[in-house]
Every structure is written in C-alpha cells, then in structure tokens.
XYZ file of C-alpha atoms in Angstrom:
598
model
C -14.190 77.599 -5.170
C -12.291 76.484 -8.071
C -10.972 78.861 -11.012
C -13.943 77.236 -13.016
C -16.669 77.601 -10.466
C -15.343 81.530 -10.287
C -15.660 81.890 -14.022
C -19.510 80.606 -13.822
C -21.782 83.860 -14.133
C -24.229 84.088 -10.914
C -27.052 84.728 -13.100
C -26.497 81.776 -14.894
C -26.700 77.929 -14.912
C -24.133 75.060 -15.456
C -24.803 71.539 -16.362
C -24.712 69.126 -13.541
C -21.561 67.416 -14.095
C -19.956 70.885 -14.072
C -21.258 71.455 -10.594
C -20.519 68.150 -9.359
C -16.835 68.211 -10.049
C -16.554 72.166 -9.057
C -17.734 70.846 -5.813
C -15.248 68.056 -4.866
C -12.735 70.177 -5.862
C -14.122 72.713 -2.982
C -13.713 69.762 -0.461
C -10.068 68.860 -1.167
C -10.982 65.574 -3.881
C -7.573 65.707 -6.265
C -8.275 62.460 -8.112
C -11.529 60.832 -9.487
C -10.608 56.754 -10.205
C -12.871 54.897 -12.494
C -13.349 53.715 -16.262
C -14.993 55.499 -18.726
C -17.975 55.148 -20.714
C -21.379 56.044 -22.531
C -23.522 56.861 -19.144
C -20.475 58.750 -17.621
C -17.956 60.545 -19.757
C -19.734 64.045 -19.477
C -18.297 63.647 -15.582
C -15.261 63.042 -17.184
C -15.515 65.938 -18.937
C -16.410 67.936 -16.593
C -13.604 66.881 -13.808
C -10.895 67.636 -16.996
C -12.521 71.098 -17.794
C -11.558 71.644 -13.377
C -8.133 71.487 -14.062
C -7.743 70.409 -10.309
C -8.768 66.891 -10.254
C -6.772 64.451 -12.195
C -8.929 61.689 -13.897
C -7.150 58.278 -13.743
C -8.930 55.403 -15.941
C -8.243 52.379 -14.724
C -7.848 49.220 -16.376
C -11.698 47.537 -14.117
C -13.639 49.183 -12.283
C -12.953 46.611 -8.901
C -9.751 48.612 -9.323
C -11.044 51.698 -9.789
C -12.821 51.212 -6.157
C -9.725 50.100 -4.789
C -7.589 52.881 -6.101
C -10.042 55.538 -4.202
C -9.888 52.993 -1.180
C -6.360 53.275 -1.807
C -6.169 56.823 -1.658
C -8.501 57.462 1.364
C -6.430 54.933 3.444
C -3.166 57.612 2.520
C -4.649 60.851 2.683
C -7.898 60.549 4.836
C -9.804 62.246 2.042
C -12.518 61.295 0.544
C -11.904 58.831 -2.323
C -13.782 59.412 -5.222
C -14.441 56.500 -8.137
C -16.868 56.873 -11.241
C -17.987 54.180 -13.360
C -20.719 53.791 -16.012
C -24.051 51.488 -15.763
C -24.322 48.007 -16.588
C -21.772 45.746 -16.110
C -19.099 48.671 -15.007
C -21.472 49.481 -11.846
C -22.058 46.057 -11.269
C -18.116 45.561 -11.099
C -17.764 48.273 -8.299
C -19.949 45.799 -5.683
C -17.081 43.940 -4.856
C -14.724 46.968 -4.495
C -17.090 49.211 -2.691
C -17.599 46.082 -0.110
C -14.646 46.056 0.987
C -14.661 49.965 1.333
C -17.867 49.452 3.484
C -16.449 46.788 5.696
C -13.236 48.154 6.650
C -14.888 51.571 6.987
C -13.400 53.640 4.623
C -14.848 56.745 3.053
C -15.168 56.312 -0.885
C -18.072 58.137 -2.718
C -18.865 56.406 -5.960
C -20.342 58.331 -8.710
C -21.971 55.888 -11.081
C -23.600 57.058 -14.385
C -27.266 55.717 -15.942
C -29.191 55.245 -18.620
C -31.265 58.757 -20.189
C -34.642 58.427 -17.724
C -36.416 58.912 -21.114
C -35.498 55.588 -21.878
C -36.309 53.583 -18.213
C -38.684 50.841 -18.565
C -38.319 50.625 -22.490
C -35.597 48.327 -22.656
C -33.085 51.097 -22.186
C -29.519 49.070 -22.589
C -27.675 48.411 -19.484
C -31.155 49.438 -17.338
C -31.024 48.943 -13.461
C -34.149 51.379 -13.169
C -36.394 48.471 -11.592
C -39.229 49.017 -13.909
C -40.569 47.007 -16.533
C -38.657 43.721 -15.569
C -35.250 45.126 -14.950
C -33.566 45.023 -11.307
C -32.735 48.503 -9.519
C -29.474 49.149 -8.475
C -30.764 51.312 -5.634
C -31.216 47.747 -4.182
C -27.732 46.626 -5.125
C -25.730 49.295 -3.968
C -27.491 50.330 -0.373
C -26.377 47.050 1.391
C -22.550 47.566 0.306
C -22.794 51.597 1.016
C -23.726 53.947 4.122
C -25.772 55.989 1.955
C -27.385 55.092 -2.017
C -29.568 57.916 -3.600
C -30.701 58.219 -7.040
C -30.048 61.907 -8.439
C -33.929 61.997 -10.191
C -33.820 65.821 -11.279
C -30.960 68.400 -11.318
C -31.971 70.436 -8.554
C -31.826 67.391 -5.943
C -28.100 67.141 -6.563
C -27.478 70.209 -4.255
C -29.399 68.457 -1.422
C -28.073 64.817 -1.891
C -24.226 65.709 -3.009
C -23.368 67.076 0.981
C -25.411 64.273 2.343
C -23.368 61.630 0.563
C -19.952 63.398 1.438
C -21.122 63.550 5.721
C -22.570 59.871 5.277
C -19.023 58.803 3.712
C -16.915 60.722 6.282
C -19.533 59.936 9.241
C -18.869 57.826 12.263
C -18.518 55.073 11.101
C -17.535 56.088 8.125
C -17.989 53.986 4.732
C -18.799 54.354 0.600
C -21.608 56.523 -0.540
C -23.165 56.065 -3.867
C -24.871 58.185 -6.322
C -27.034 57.150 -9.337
C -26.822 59.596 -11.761
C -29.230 59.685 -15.210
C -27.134 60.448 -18.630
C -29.990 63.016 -18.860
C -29.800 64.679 -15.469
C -25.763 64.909 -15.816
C -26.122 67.458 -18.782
C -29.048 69.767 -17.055
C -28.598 72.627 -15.986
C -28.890 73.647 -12.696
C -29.364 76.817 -10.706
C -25.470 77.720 -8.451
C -27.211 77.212 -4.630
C -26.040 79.529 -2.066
C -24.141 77.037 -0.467
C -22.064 74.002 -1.806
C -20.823 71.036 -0.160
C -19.013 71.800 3.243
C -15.515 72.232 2.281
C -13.938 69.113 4.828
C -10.413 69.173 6.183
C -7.616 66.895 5.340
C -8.031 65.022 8.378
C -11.482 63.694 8.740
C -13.681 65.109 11.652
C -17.350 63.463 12.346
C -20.652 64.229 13.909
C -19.097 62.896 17.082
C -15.895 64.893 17.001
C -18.029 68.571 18.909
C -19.882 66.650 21.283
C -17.268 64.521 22.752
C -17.505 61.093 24.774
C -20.140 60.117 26.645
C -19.397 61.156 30.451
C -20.630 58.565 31.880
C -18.890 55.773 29.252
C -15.707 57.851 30.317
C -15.917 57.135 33.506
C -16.361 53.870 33.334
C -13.569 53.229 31.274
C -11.194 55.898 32.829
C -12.246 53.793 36.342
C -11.196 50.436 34.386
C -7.979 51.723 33.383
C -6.577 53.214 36.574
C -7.760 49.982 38.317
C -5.508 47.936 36.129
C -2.133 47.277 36.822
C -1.119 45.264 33.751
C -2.848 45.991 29.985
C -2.605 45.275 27.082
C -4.268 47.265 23.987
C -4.924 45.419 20.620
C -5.170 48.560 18.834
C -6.777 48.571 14.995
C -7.061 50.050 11.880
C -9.668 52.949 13.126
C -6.640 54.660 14.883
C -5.266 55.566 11.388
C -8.157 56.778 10.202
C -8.520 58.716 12.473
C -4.798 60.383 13.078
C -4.589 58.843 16.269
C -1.718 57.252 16.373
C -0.401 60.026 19.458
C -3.052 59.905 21.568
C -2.709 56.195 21.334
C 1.070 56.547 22.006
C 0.729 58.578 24.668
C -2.496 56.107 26.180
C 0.401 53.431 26.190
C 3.021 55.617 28.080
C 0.542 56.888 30.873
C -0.456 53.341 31.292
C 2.339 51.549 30.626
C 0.768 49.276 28.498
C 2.073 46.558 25.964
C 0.341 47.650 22.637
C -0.717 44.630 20.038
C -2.087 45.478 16.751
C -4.961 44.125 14.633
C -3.411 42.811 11.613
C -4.816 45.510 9.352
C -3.382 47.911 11.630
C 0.990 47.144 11.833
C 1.512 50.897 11.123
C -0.760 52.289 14.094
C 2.008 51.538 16.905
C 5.895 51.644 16.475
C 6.670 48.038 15.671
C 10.139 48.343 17.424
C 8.910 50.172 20.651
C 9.455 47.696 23.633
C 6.134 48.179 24.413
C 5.494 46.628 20.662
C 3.532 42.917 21.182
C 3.263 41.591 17.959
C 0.363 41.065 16.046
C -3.013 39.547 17.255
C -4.906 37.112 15.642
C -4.120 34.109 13.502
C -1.653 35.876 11.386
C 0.188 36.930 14.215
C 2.086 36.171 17.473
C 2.329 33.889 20.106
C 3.467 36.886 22.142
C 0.409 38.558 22.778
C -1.325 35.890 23.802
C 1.445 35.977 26.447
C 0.759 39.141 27.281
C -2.708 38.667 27.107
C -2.874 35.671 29.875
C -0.462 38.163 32.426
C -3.043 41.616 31.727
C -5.379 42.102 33.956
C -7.318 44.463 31.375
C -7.633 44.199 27.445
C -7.787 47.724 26.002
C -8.940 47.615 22.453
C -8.261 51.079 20.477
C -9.894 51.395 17.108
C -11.128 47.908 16.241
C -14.167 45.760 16.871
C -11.660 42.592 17.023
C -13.053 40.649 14.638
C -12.355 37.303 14.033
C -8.962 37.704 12.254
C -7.805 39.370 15.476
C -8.411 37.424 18.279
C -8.069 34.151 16.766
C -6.200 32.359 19.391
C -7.270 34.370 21.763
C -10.764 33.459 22.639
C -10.087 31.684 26.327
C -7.888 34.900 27.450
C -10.335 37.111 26.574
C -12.735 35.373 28.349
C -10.825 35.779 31.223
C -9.070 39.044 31.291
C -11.633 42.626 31.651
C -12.547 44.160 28.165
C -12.503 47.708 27.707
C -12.967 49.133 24.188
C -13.079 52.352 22.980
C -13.944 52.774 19.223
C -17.089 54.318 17.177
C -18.676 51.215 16.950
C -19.345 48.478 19.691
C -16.721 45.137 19.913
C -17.720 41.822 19.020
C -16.430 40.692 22.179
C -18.031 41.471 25.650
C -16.806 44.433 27.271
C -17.055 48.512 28.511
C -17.549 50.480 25.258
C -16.840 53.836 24.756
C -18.215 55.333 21.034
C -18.032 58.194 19.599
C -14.752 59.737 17.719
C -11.997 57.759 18.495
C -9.258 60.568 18.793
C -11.285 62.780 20.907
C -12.335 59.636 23.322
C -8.502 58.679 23.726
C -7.909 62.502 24.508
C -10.435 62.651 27.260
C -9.570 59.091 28.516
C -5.541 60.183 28.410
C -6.643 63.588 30.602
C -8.650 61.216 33.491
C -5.312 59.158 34.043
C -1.819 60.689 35.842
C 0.163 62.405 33.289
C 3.571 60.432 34.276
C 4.701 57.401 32.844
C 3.900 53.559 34.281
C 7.024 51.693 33.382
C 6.928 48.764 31.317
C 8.490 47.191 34.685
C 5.169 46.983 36.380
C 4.428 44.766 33.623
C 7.519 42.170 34.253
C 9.639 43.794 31.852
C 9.483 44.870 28.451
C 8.640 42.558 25.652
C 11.040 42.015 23.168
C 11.490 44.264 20.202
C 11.613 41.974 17.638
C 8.736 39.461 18.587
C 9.513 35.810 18.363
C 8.185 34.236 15.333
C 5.795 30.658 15.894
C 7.172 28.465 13.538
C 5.130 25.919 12.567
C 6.536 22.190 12.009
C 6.803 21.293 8.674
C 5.061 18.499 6.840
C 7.906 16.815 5.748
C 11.845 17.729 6.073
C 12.513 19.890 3.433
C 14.325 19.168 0.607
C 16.816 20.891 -1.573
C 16.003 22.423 -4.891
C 17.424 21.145 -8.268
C 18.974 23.778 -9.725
C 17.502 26.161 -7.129
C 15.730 29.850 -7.643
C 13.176 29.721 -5.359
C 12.948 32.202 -2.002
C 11.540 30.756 0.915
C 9.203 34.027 2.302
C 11.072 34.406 5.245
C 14.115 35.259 3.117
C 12.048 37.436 0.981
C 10.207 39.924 3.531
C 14.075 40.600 5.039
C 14.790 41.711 1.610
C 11.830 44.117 1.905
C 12.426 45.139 4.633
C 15.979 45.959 4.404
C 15.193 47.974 1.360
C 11.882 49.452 2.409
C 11.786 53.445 2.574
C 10.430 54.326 6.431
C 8.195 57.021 4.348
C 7.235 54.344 1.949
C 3.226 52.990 1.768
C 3.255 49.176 1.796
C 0.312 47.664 0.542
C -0.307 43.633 1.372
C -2.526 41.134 -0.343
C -4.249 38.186 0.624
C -2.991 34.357 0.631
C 0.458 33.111 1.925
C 2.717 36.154 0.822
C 0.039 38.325 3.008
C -0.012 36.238 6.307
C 3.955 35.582 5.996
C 4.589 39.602 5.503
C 1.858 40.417 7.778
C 3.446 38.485 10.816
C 6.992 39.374 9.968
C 7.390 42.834 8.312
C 7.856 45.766 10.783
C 5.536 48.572 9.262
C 7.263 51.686 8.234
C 7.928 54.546 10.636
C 6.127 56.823 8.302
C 4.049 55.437 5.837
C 0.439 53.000 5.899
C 0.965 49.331 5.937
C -2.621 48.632 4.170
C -4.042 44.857 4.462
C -7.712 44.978 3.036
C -9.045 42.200 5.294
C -13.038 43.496 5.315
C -13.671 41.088 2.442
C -10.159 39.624 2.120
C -10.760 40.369 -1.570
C -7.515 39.132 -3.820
C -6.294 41.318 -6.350
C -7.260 44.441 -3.754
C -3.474 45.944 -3.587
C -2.831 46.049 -7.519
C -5.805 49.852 -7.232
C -5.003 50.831 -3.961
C -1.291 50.792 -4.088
C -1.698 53.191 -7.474
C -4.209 55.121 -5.323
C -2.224 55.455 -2.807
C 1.238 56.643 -4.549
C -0.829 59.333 -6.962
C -2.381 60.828 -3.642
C 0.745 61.610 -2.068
C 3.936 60.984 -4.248
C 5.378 58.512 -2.113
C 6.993 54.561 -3.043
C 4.368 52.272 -2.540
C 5.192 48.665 -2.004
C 2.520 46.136 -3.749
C 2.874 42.498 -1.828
C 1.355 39.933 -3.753
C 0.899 36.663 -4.979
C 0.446 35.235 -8.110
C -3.142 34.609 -7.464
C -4.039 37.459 -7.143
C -1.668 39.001 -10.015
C -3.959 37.159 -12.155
C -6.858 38.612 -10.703
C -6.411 42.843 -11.403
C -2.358 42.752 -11.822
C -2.896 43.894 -15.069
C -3.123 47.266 -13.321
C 0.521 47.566 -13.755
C -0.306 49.028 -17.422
C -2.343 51.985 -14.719
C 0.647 52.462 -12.941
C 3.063 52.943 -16.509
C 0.928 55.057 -17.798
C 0.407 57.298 -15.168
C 4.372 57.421 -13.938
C 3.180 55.974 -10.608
C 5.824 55.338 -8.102
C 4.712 51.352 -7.292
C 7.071 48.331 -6.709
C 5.228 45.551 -7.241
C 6.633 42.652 -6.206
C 5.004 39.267 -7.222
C 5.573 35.862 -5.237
C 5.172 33.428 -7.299
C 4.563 30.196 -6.038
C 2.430 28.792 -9.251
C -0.743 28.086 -7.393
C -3.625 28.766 -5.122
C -0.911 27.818 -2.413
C -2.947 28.582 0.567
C -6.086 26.481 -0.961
C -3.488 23.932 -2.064
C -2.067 23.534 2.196
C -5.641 23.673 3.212
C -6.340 20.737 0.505
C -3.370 19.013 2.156
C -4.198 19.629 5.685
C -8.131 19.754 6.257
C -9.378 18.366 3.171
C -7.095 15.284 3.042
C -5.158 15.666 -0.450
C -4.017 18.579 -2.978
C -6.414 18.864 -5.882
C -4.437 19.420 -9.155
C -6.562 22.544 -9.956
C -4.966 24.239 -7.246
C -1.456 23.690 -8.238
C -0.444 25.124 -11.806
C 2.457 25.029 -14.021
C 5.287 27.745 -13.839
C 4.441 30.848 -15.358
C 7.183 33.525 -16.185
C 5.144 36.824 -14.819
C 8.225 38.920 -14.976
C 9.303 38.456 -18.397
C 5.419 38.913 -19.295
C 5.308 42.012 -18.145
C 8.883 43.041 -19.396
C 7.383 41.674 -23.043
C 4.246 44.053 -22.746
C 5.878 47.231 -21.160
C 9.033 47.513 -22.325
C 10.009 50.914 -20.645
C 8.700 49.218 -17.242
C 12.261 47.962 -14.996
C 11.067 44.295 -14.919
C 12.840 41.891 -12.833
C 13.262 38.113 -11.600
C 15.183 37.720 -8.548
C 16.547 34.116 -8.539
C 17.668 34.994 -4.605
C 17.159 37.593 -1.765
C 20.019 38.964 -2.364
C 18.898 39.830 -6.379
C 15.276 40.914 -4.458
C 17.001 43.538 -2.376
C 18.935 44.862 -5.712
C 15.895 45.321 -7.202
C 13.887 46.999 -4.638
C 17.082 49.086 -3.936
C 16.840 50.247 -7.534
C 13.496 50.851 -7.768
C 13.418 53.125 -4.285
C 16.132 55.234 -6.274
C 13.534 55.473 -9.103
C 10.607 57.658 -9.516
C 8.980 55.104 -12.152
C 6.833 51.908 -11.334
C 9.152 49.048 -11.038
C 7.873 45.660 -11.239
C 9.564 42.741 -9.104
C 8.574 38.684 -9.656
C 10.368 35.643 -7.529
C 9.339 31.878 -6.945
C 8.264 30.758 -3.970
C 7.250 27.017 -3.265
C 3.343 26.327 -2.765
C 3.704 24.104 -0.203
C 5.951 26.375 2.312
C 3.243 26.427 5.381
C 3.012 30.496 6.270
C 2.976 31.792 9.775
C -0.904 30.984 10.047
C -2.937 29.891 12.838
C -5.475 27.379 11.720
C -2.056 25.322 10.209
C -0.133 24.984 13.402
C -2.176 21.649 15.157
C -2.115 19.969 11.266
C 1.728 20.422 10.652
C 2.467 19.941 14.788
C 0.701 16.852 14.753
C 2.537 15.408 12.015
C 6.005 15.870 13.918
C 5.892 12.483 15.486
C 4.941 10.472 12.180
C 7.186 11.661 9.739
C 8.259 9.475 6.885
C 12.045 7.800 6.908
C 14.204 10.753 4.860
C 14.333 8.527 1.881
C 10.788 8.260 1.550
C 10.888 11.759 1.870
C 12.862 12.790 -0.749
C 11.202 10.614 -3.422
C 8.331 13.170 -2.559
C 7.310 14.286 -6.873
C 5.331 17.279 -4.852
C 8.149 18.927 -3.331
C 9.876 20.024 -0.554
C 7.870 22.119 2.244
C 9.723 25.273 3.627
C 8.927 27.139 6.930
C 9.055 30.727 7.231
C-alpha cells in the first residue's frame, strides 16, 4: 500500500478517487497521462494527494493516450490516461485504437457528468438516455473491456477486472466511466485491492502453459526443417522475449526477419539478422523466404504491412506460428503466452547450435537496401539545404545512444527510417502501425522518456508535426529527455508520390509552401535548444548535443517531397518509368523539382 492508503483509518471510508489512485499505486502505475477538467479533476486530486504517481497534463487528449501507450511499450506496465467527458473522451477514440490494435495495455479513466443530472440535458452527456448517445457504445469496440462505475461500491469489483482485461492475453485498453458524483463517494476499504502485477507482464496463459498437443506439432515442424526463417513481431517485446527468441534462432539456426513494428526484437547486426518484412522492408527476406523450407512467425499475426511482397512464398513455404492470437496467414498455431510457448518449444529441440551454414551461409549484416528508380534524374538544388533521408537516418544513427528509445512516425520519414535504421541494442524502436495514426510519436515518445529516464528519439514528419507536435510545450515543461527531430519536406509527401504515381498528377493541396518549424518553436520556447540542420553533418551536431543533454532538444531539416522512400507499392511505378525518361534538358526545366532516392 501506499503511505496514503496506510494513513486511511480501517474503520473509516475514503472517497472514490482516493481509492482509485491508492490502488494503481499498489500495482506499480508511476504516471497518470491525460488533460484535466470539470468531470475529472477530483482524480487529479486524488493521484497528487499519492505522492507516488506523477500527473502529466498533456497538451490533447489523442496525446494523452499515446503518452500511456508510450509508456507501456517502455516499461510493460500498465499505462494509465484520464480525460474528462465530452469532447475530451471523445478525443481518446483515436488514441485508445491504436492501443487496442497493436495490443497494448492502457487503462483509461474517463470522468462523467453528476448521474443526478443524466437524461436532463446534463452538458457534455454520453449517458444514452433522453436523446443523448452512450459512450459505453463508443468505447467497447476500441477497448478489451468498457464498464460504467454506477455506485461506489462496484469500483472494488470492476477496478481488478479492468487491470487483468488490459494485461490479459491479448492484451489491450480498458476503460472506465466514472460519474462526477460517484468519484467523491465514499466507499468502504475491501479486504483486498487490485492484484499488485509485476513489472513484466504475466497473463492467464502464463501457469497453464502451451497446449501439448499444439507443441508437438510445432516442435515436430521445426526439427523437420532444415532451413527457417522467423518473421518475428512486436508481441516478443511485450512480452520480454527477446532471449527465448534468441536462443529459438541459435538452436535452429534460423535467419530471423522482423515485422516492421518490431526492429528492436532481434539484434539488427547479428548475421542471422534478415532485414525487415513487408513493404517497408527488404528484398532480403524474401530471399530467404523462397530458400526456407519453414516460416516461423514469433509474436505477430503478419498482417498486411508484413508480408507485403511476400504473399507467393508464403504460399509455398510451411507456416508455423506461435503467438497468443491466431495468424492471418494459413499455418500450425501455437497460443497461449508467447515467452512460455518459445520456452517449451526451445526445450523439445537439441540444445546445440545449427550453424547458419546449413542455411548457405550467413546473410549479410547490413542488409542490402532496394532502391527504387527514380522518376526523373535528379537535379541539383539552388542554393542547397535540403537532406536526402538516406543522409539523414546515418546521422541518427551515428549519434543514436544504444540505450536510447526511438520512436518512428508514419509517412516517408517512417518507411525510409524503418527500412534503414538498425534499432538500438538496448532501447524500443516503437512504430505505431495498428492504425498508422500520424502525430502518434509526439505522446508516446514523452511517455516513454518520463517512464524510464532514458533519450528518446521522436522521427517525424512535418505532417504529422502539425497534427499533436505541439506536444513539445509537454516535453519543456516537464524536463523530458526527447529529441525531436522534424523532416520537413513541406507536404503530405507520401499522398503527393501516390498522386504522382497511382492517381496520375500531384494535387496542389498536397504540396505546401515552406514553413520554418524550427525557428517556430525556438520563437515559442525560448529555453528549448532549437535547431535547423542545413546538412547531415549539422544533424549529427545536433543530435550529438542533445544526447549530452538532459533537456528536450528539438531538431528540424528539409527534405524534398518528391524523394520516393524505400516503399513497396512505389517500386513497379518508378521501375517502369526507367525506360521512358525525358531527355536531361527536359528534365531540368522540371518547376516541381528534383526526385531523390534513399
């Protein structure tokens, strides 16, 4: 218990919010992420009467979401977010979707108008009566568990059922609706609290153990094989198995591929290290894929993003996956929780090492990069300053901290980063592809560096700076250590290239005019380190600066919209247009601009 749940007299009652935030202190919560308001500030008050969980307001509540998200993904806690009713609930939908379809545990605490008042015209009602709509209805498609806290005694009962359903198999946001009213009851101390839960998550499935007879049949699969290759995924982080999948690798002597979401689950410079799948990824593993006589798939479902690309090998090869939930691709499945199913898989096969021989030879440790053709021969700059991505990400990732976090949005920055930035030794590389949501990184990186302390790297585009970057003023104001670094390429760039490519012509509202974002933000935070980098070379200063830093720093360069990104559903558009290229004059006289390849 906490030093204020000791101080609480046993004969005695406590008001609900007092209860609620004595309990997630019990089960390890340290921050609470939201934005404050009428319907929700006595939770508020409550978590800063703890004196164990920090409250962090947040500048939107999609944010807020993201900054639990954020902090889950670092810690494997529970992330908690709290938002008032009305439009602050409704702006957790997008946030907790995400959460809910990349599995990850978030339990949102969302605050309602006095029941007194339901059905009266209560302001900001989501009751369902009298004409309004309910927001039990909202929230349970988007959430593994919604209840409605009707009374102060049902809060003992529904609090531990929304913590298992969060941190269950498979895991995912919970949501509770909590009346102004019922916050400030009192209510009787139960016997029993919430189960206090472990840093590392355990489930339902972790006692029981793998099916035997699923075991078998993929333990049978494996020794059978003689070449695999595992696409492992995000779940394998979640659920601190990144050993038992290294050692899985070494007793088979496997290649190991990642799911794009997942770069940090596998040493990217191992030479058993294939690349990325999918179509943000490498040619390389479809390679590997076409010589395997078995696809493994640790931790992921392989969604589309994965195994675009990949869809005739697949068909072709054996499919064995072992992950909570069943893969969208045919297959043996093995459920249950992932770390104990690789440990009783790993104990069926011999203990020594297959050599990556058996395989014909290692692959290489830095993967060859497919790069696309361009559109038209590039052209130099006037007067320079922009940074082709390429040249960016090696300025990352020459200054990138191995303990660092490195968060990655969505759009051309993401897929270019994605497909060529090794993921640190010892810290998440986060891409928040469940909903693809832009603007996602700006929370979760500030999540992610208050959980644990460590220099979070923020990837992102302008796009999506102008979505939720105004998060920054978050990250000043609590002293978070975030580099955000913002390429700025002045347009929707990836709509723009599919405008170009599958659409037939760029549509103006997809291309905008330059907008200084770094000496913005220098203008409205003046003790923030705000930068331009005109070059790499300025980029890597920068970072360099900020790793020696334990402030936010904020980082903003120009990229060109029309540089084509290492991505997929490009290559036949920009390959096809190899043998019809325009004379170099014609070229040139091009008032759109040059296109660069990364």
């Amino acid at each position: 218990m906490t030093a204020m749940a000791d101080e609480i007299p046993e004969d005695g009652g406590v008001r609900v919010v007092d209860y609620l935030a004595a309990e997630l202190a019990r089960v390890g919560v340290t921050h609470m992420f939201g934005v404050g308001g009428a319907n929700i500030e006595d939770l508020y008050d409550a978590v800063h009467r703890t004196g164990t969980i920090r409250g962090v307001v947040a500048k939107h509540e999609f944010s807020a979401v993201t900054m639990a998200d954020g902090y889950a993904r670092a810690t494997r806690r529970l992330g908690v977010v709290a938002a008032t009713s009305g439009g602050g609930a409704m702006n957790l939908v997008p946030g907790l979707a995400e959460a809910y379809a990349s599995r990850v545990p978030v339990l949102a605490l969302v605050g309602q108008p006095p029941t007194g008042q339901e059905g009266r015209g209560a302001f900001q009602e989501s009751s369902g009566k009298a004409g309004s709509f309910d927001a039990r209805e909202v929230f349970t498609p988007v959430s593994q568990f919604c209840a409605r806290v009707d009374d102060a005694d049902s809060l003992a009962e529904l609090l531990p059922r929304a913590v298992a359903a969060a941190l269950a198999d498979p895991k995912g946001p919970a949501v509770l609706l909590l009346p102004k009213d019922v916050q400030q009851a009192q209510v009787e101390l139960p016997d029993h609290g919430v189960t206090p839960t472990p840093l590392v998550q355990t489930t339902a499935g972790a006692t029981a153990g793998p099916g035997a007879e699923a075991r078998d049949a993929v333990s049978a699969a494996l020794r059978g094989a003689s070449r695999v290759l595992i696409i492992a995924g995000e779940e394998v982080a979640a659920a601190d198995a990144r050993g038992e999948l290294a050692e899985l690798a070494r007793r088979l002597g496997a290649w190991v591929a990642v799911t794009p979401d997942a770069k940090d689950v596998f040493d990217n410079r191992s030479p058993r290290f294939a690349g990325v799948a999918g179509v943000m990824g490498h040619a390389n593993v479809e390679d590997c894929l076409r010589r395997a006589d078995l696809c493994l798939l640790v931790g992921t479902r392989l969604p589309a993003l994965a195994s675009g690309g990949l869809d005739q090998p697949l068909a072709a090869t054996t499919v064995v996956c072992i992950n909570p939930e069943p893969p969208f691709v045919a297959g043996i499945a093995l459920g249950g929780n992932l770390r104990e199913a690789l440990r009783a898989v790993v104990g069926e096969l011999p203990s020594c090492s297959r050599p990556c021989a058996e395989h014909d030879g290692p692959v290489p440790t830095r993967v060859p990069t497919p790069v696309p053709k361009p559109l038209h021969t590039p052209v130099p700059q006037s007067g320079g300053g922009t940074v082709s991505y390429a040249e960016a990400v090696a300025a990352v990732e020459a200054a990138l901290p191995q303990d660092a976090h490195v968060f990655v949005d969505a759009g051309n920055a993401g897929a270019t980063a994605i497909h060529l930035l090794p993921a640190p030794r010892h810290g998440r590389f986060v891409v928040a592809v469940g909903m693809g949501g832009m603007g996602y990184t700006f929370g979760a990186g500030i999540g992610a560096a208050l959980a644990t302390g460590q220099r979070t790297y923020v990837l992102a585009g302008d796009g999506a700076f102008f979505m939720h970057g105004m998060e920054v003023h978050t990250a000043v104001e609590y002293a978070a250590p975030v580099t955000f670094v913002i390429f700025n390429n002045n347009a929707h760039a990836m709509c723009a290239i599919r405008d170009e490519l599958i659409q037939g012509g760029v549509r103006s509202d997809d291309l905008f005019a330059r907008t200084d974002i770094a000496a913005g933000v220098a203008a409205a935070f003046p003790a923030l380190d705000a930068t331009w980098a005109g070059d790499a070379a300025q980029l890597r200063q920068a970072l360099l600066r900020s790793n020696a830093s334990g402030d936010p720093a904020f980082i903003a360069l120009d990229c060109h919209a029309r540089e084509i990104p290492p991505f997929l559903p490009f290559l036949p558009f920009t390959e096809s247009t190899e043998s019809t290229k325009r004379p170099e004059s014609e070229e040139s006289s091009d008032e759109r601009g040059p296109v660069h390849v990364g």
